[in-house]
PDB file of C-alpha atoms in Angstrom:
ATOM      1  CA  UNK A  10      -4.355  45.344 -25.587  1.00  0.00           C
ATOM      2  CA  UNK A  11      -2.304  43.615 -22.480  1.00  0.00           C
ATOM      3  CA  UNK A  12      -3.307  45.360 -20.001  1.00  0.00           C
ATOM      4  CA  UNK A  13      -7.602  45.813 -21.461  1.00  0.00           C
ATOM      5  CA  UNK A  14      -7.233  41.476 -20.740  1.00  0.00           C
ATOM      6  CA  UNK A  15      -5.457  41.989 -17.342  1.00  0.00           C
ATOM      7  CA  UNK A  16      -8.331  44.780 -16.411  1.00  0.00           C
ATOM      8  CA  UNK A  17     -11.456  42.409 -17.723  1.00  0.00           C
ATOM      9  CA  UNK A  18      -9.240  39.327 -15.482  1.00  0.00           C
ATOM     10  CA  UNK A  19      -9.994  41.686 -12.717  1.00  0.00           C
ATOM     11  CA  UNK A  20     -13.263  41.865 -13.068  1.00  0.00           C
ATOM     12  CA  UNK A  21     -14.125  38.264 -14.097  1.00  0.00           C
ATOM     13  CA  UNK A  22     -13.472  38.010  -9.975  1.00  0.00           C
ATOM     14  CA  UNK A  23     -16.274  37.133  -7.801  1.00  0.00           C
ATOM     15  CA  UNK A  24     -17.130  34.438  -5.600  1.00  0.00           C
ATOM     16  CA  UNK A  25     -14.649  31.285  -7.150  1.00  0.00           C
ATOM     17  CA  UNK A  26     -16.723  27.563  -5.961  1.00  0.00           C
ATOM     18  CA  UNK A  27     -13.827  26.045  -3.490  1.00  0.00           C
ATOM     19  CA  UNK A  28     -13.023  22.592  -4.288  1.00  0.00           C
ATOM     20  CA  UNK A  29     -15.179  19.722  -3.760  1.00  0.00           C
ATOM     21  CA  UNK A  30     -12.855  18.542  -1.118  1.00  0.00           C
ATOM     22  CA  UNK A  31     -12.879  21.235   0.852  1.00  0.00           C
ATOM     23  CA  UNK A  32     -16.569  21.251   0.307  1.00  0.00           C
ATOM     24  CA  UNK A  33     -16.830  16.755   1.468  1.00  0.00           C
ATOM     25  CA  UNK A  34     -14.190  18.259   4.756  1.00  0.00           C
ATOM     26  CA  UNK A  35     -17.019  20.942   5.341  1.00  0.00           C
ATOM     27  CA  UNK A  36     -20.038  19.303   5.038  1.00  0.00           C
ATOM     28  CA  UNK A  37     -18.167  16.509   7.535  1.00  0.00           C
ATOM     29  CA  UNK A  38     -17.191  19.005   9.594  1.00  0.00           C
ATOM     30  CA  UNK A  39     -21.183  20.137   9.862  1.00  0.00           C
ATOM     31  CA  UNK A  40     -22.796  17.699  10.499  1.00  0.00           C
ATOM     32  CA  UNK A  41     -19.605  16.654  13.207  1.00  0.00           C
ATOM     33  CA  UNK A  42     -20.105  19.678  15.129  1.00  0.00           C
ATOM     34  CA  UNK A  43     -24.242  19.127  14.633  1.00  0.00           C
ATOM     35  CA  UNK A  44     -23.990  15.247  16.617  1.00  0.00           C
ATOM     36  CA  UNK A  45     -23.585  17.917  19.639  1.00  0.00           C
ATOM     37  CA  UNK A  46     -26.797  20.115  19.024  1.00  0.00           C
ATOM     38  CA  UNK A  47     -29.367  17.795  18.136  1.00  0.00           C
ATOM     39  CA  UNK A  48     -30.907  15.562  19.735  1.00  0.00           C
ATOM     40  CA  UNK A  49     -29.936  12.035  19.182  1.00  0.00           C
ATOM     41  CA  UNK A  50     -33.180   9.200  18.524  1.00  0.00           C
ATOM     42  CA  UNK A  51     -33.441   5.559  16.827  1.00  0.00           C
ATOM     43  CA  UNK A  52     -36.193   4.524  14.452  1.00  0.00           C
ATOM     44  CA  UNK A  53     -37.156   0.761  16.201  1.00  0.00           C
ATOM     45  CA  UNK A  54     -36.799  -2.018  13.180  1.00  0.00           C
ATOM     46  CA  UNK A  55     -40.056  -4.623  12.036  1.00  0.00           C
ATOM     47  CA  UNK A  56     -38.200  -8.254  13.313  1.00  0.00           C
ATOM     48  CA  UNK A  57     -38.869 -10.299  10.847  1.00  0.00           C
ATOM     49  CA  UNK A  58     -37.381  -7.783   7.594  1.00  0.00           C
ATOM     50  CA  UNK A  59     -35.196  -5.709   9.612  1.00  0.00           C
ATOM     51  CA  UNK A  60     -36.282  -2.510   7.964  1.00  0.00           C
ATOM     52  CA  UNK A  61     -36.785   0.305  10.093  1.00  0.00           C
ATOM     53  CA  UNK A  62     -40.080   1.665  10.992  1.00  0.00           C
ATOM     54  CA  UNK A  63     -41.067   5.480  10.042  1.00  0.00           C
ATOM     55  CA  UNK A  64     -43.683   5.062  12.631  1.00  0.00           C
ATOM     56  CA  UNK A  65     -42.633   4.204  16.186  1.00  0.00           C
ATOM     57  CA  UNK A  66     -39.256   7.380  15.917  1.00  0.00           C
ATOM     58  CA  UNK A  67     -38.091   7.602  19.721  1.00  0.00           C
ATOM     59  CA  UNK A  68     -35.545   9.966  21.541  1.00  0.00           C
ATOM     60  CA  UNK A  69     -32.524   8.492  23.163  1.00  0.00           C
ATOM     61  CA  UNK A  70     -31.965   9.453  26.813  1.00  0.00           C
ATOM     62  CA  UNK A  71     -28.167   9.723  25.729  1.00  0.00           C
ATOM     63  CA  UNK A  72     -26.141  12.167  23.621  1.00  0.00           C
ATOM     64  CA  UNK A  73     -23.668  10.965  20.929  1.00  0.00           C
ATOM     65  CA  UNK A  74     -21.717  13.028  19.590  1.00  0.00           C
ATOM     66  CA  UNK A  75     -18.775  12.496  17.424  1.00  0.00           C
ATOM     67  CA  UNK A  76     -16.009  14.484  17.679  1.00  0.00           C
ATOM     68  CA  UNK A  77     -14.677  17.064  14.531  1.00  0.00           C
ATOM     69  CA  UNK A  78     -11.168  14.785  14.281  1.00  0.00           C
ATOM     70  CA  UNK A  79     -12.705  11.588  15.259  1.00  0.00           C
ATOM     71  CA  UNK A  80     -14.882  12.339  12.016  1.00  0.00           C
ATOM     72  CA  UNK A  81     -11.434  12.339   9.578  1.00  0.00           C
ATOM     73  CA  UNK A  82     -10.589   8.904  11.339  1.00  0.00           C
ATOM     74  CA  UNK A  83     -13.475   7.276  10.543  1.00  0.00           C
ATOM     75  CA  UNK A  84     -13.781   7.915   6.727  1.00  0.00           C
ATOM     76  CA  UNK A  85     -10.474   5.689   6.602  1.00  0.00           C
ATOM     77  CA  UNK A  86     -12.297   2.779   7.675  1.00  0.00           C
ATOM     78  CA  UNK A  87     -15.221   3.757   5.367  1.00  0.00           C
ATOM     79  CA  UNK A  88     -13.184   3.378   2.455  1.00  0.00           C
ATOM     80  CA  UNK A  89     -11.750   0.487   3.243  1.00  0.00           C
ATOM     81  CA  UNK A  90     -15.694  -0.466   3.384  1.00  0.00           C
ATOM     82  CA  UNK A  91     -16.613   0.578   0.552  1.00  0.00           C
ATOM     83  CA  UNK A  92     -13.344   0.442  -1.448  1.00  0.00           C
ATOM     84  CA  UNK A  93     -14.537  -2.252  -3.928  1.00  0.00           C
ATOM     85  CA  UNK A  94     -17.734   0.167  -5.568  1.00  0.00           C
ATOM     86  CA  UNK A  95     -15.068   2.939  -5.576  1.00  0.00           C
ATOM     87  CA  UNK A  96     -12.072   0.099  -7.671  1.00  0.00           C
ATOM     88  CA  UNK A  97     -14.617  -0.911  -9.981  1.00  0.00           C
ATOM     89  CA  UNK A  98     -15.896   3.222 -10.036  1.00  0.00           C
ATOM     90  CA  UNK A  99     -12.339   4.171 -10.610  1.00  0.00           C
ATOM     91  CA  UNK A 100     -11.818   1.317 -13.400  1.00  0.00           C
ATOM     92  CA  UNK A 101     -15.028   2.016 -15.550  1.00  0.00           C
ATOM     93  CA  UNK A 102     -15.222   5.711 -15.503  1.00  0.00           C
ATOM     94  CA  UNK A 103     -11.350   5.033 -16.615  1.00  0.00           C
ATOM     95  CA  UNK A 104     -12.177   3.127 -19.457  1.00  0.00           C
ATOM     96  CA  UNK A 105     -14.918   5.533 -20.388  1.00  0.00           C
ATOM     97  CA  UNK A 106     -12.351   8.137 -20.432  1.00  0.00           C
ATOM     98  CA  UNK A 107     -10.327   6.917 -22.658  1.00  0.00           C
ATOM     99  CA  UNK A 108     -13.071   5.654 -25.032  1.00  0.00           C
ATOM    100  CA  UNK A 109     -14.742   9.160 -24.865  1.00  0.00           C
ATOM    101  CA  UNK A 110     -11.076  10.409 -26.423  1.00  0.00           C
ATOM    102  CA  UNK A 111     -10.636   7.743 -29.068  1.00  0.00           C
ATOM    103  CA  UNK A 112     -13.306  10.225 -30.290  1.00  0.00           C
ATOM    104  CA  UNK A 113     -15.386   6.685 -31.405  1.00  0.00           C
ATOM    105  CA  UNK A 114     -18.068   6.944 -29.113  1.00  0.00           C
ATOM    106  CA  UNK A 115     -19.108  10.098 -30.549  1.00  0.00           C
ATOM    107  CA  UNK A 116     -18.393   9.374 -34.405  1.00  0.00           C
ATOM    108  CA  UNK A 117     -20.871   6.349 -33.519  1.00  0.00           C
ATOM    109  CA  UNK A 118     -23.660   9.104 -32.721  1.00  0.00           C
ATOM    110  CA  UNK A 119     -22.935  11.290 -35.281  1.00  0.00           C
ATOM    111  CA  UNK A 120     -22.776   7.510 -37.207  1.00  0.00           C
ATOM    112  CA  UNK A 121     -26.413   6.963 -35.643  1.00  0.00           C
ATOM    113  CA  UNK A 122     -28.713  10.283 -35.926  1.00  0.00           C
ATOM    114  CA  UNK A 123     -27.096  11.242 -39.623  1.00  0.00           C
ATOM    115  CA  UNK A 124     -28.838   8.042 -40.539  1.00  0.00           C
ATOM    116  CA  UNK A 125     -31.548   7.583 -38.457  1.00  0.00           C
ATOM    117  CA  UNK A 126     -32.304  11.735 -39.476  1.00  0.00           C
ATOM    118  CA  UNK A 127     -35.948  11.119 -39.156  1.00  0.00           C
ATOM    119  CA  UNK A 128     -36.733   8.980 -36.448  1.00  0.00           C
ATOM    120  CA  UNK A 129     -33.930   9.716 -33.581  1.00  0.00           C
ATOM    121  CA  UNK A 130     -35.588  10.081 -30.849  1.00  0.00           C
ATOM    122  CA  UNK A 131     -38.011   7.188 -31.220  1.00  0.00           C
ATOM    123  CA  UNK A 132     -35.426   4.702 -32.563  1.00  0.00           C
ATOM    124  CA  UNK A 133     -32.044   5.340 -30.684  1.00  0.00           C
ATOM    125  CA  UNK A 134     -33.614   6.182 -27.402  1.00  0.00           C
ATOM    126  CA  UNK A 135     -34.962   2.695 -26.180  1.00  0.00           C
ATOM    127  CA  UNK A 136     -31.753   2.107 -28.328  1.00  0.00           C
ATOM    128  CA  UNK A 137     -29.441   3.103 -25.370  1.00  0.00           C
ATOM    129  CA  UNK A 138     -32.644   3.102 -23.079  1.00  0.00           C
ATOM    130  CA  UNK A 139     -32.298  -1.385 -24.120  1.00  0.00           C
ATOM    131  CA  UNK A 140     -28.669  -1.516 -24.182  1.00  0.00           C
ATOM    132  CA  UNK A 141     -27.483  -0.157 -21.207  1.00  0.00           C
ATOM    133  CA  UNK A 142     -29.710  -2.149 -19.676  1.00  0.00           C
ATOM    134  CA  UNK A 143     -27.937  -4.754 -21.203  1.00  0.00           C
ATOM    135  CA  UNK A 144     -25.362  -4.445 -19.269  1.00  0.00           C
ATOM    136  CA  UNK A 145     -27.121  -3.468 -15.921  1.00  0.00           C
ATOM    137  CA  UNK A 146     -27.625  -7.068 -16.436  1.00  0.00           C
ATOM    138  CA  UNK A 147     -24.939  -8.575 -17.015  1.00  0.00           C
ATOM    139  CA  UNK A 148     -22.193  -7.462 -14.397  1.00  0.00           C
ATOM    140  CA  UNK A 149     -24.021  -3.109 -13.686  1.00  0.00           C
ATOM    141  CA  UNK A 150     -24.088  -2.190 -10.595  1.00  0.00           C
ATOM    142  CA  UNK A 151     -22.778   1.173  -8.880  1.00  0.00           C
ATOM    143  CA  UNK A 152     -20.562   2.221 -10.944  1.00  0.00           C
ATOM    144  CA  UNK A 153     -22.059   1.912 -14.209  1.00  0.00           C
ATOM    145  CA  UNK A 154     -22.772   6.478 -13.337  1.00  0.00           C
ATOM    146  CA  UNK A 155     -19.426   6.758 -15.369  1.00  0.00           C
ATOM    147  CA  UNK A 156     -21.356   5.281 -18.117  1.00  0.00           C
ATOM    148  CA  UNK A 157     -23.507   8.625 -17.874  1.00  0.00           C
ATOM    149  CA  UNK A 158     -21.449  11.518 -19.568  1.00  0.00           C
ATOM    150  CA  UNK A 159     -22.120   9.039 -22.990  1.00  0.00           C
ATOM    151  CA  UNK A 160     -25.346   9.462 -21.531  1.00  0.00           C
ATOM    152  CA  UNK A 161     -25.299  12.725 -21.662  1.00  0.00           C
ATOM    153  CA  UNK A 162     -23.282  13.182 -25.213  1.00  0.00           C
ATOM    154  CA  UNK A 163     -26.167  11.321 -26.544  1.00  0.00           C
ATOM    155  CA  UNK A 164     -28.858  13.196 -26.026  1.00  0.00           C
ATOM    156  CA  UNK A 165     -27.548  17.148 -27.489  1.00  0.00           C
ATOM    157  CA  UNK A 166     -26.541  15.342 -30.163  1.00  0.00           C
ATOM    158  CA  UNK A 167     -30.359  15.461 -30.343  1.00  0.00           C
ATOM    159  CA  UNK A 168     -31.105  18.118 -28.959  1.00  0.00           C
ATOM    160  CA  UNK A 169     -32.252  16.745 -25.394  1.00  0.00           C
ATOM    161  CA  UNK A 170     -32.420  17.847 -21.683  1.00  0.00           C
ATOM    162  CA  UNK A 171     -29.922  16.000 -19.497  1.00  0.00           C
ATOM    163  CA  UNK A 172     -32.252  14.904 -17.973  1.00  0.00           C
ATOM    164  CA  UNK A 173     -33.142  12.232 -20.342  1.00  0.00           C
ATOM    165  CA  UNK A 174     -29.591  11.160 -20.946  1.00  0.00           C
ATOM    166  CA  UNK A 175     -29.403  10.732 -16.796  1.00  0.00           C
ATOM    167  CA  UNK A 176     -32.421   9.498 -17.511  1.00  0.00           C
ATOM    168  CA  UNK A 177     -31.861   6.323 -19.736  1.00  0.00           C
ATOM    169  CA  UNK A 178     -28.374   5.943 -18.478  1.00  0.00           C
ATOM    170  CA  UNK A 179     -28.068   6.008 -14.419  1.00  0.00           C
ATOM    171  CA  UNK A 180     -31.968   4.366 -13.222  1.00  0.00           C
ATOM    172  CA  UNK A 181     -31.212   1.773 -15.532  1.00  0.00           C
ATOM    173  CA  UNK A 182     -29.683  -0.254 -12.649  1.00  0.00           C
ATOM    174  CA  UNK A 183     -31.183   1.218 -10.191  1.00  0.00           C
TER     175      UNK A 183
END
């Protein structure tokens, strides 16, 4: 019996997705190398609003490549500049993870679906939309992406497409 299990494991080999960290580093390296090949250019900005004007692109006379090493060292500066958003995202994600581990939200959704069996989607989707809109109005930001798993669980219970969950829980704070 152990031999058949090992044989099945060998057959499953195939392609295994690399870790997200290596994918991101690979993309950084590819983009860094692309700065050596793709000509540099810029868009003009509106003097009043500072917005980019899409019809005014021009090439810059000199190439401004970014070495792969410099691209990696610029990560630290990017982390420092976005530390507020990242910390809120980590705290929000951790909070949602703890709440979901208790099963409280799962039980609440089961109760709501049971009580509103005949009009579940027409009542529960607008209710979830309203609750997340209130939260977004009083303290929402980029960290609200951590709420998407709750929306996905909600959509699964109602047998809806996961895009509904993303639409209800994510698009509200944009």
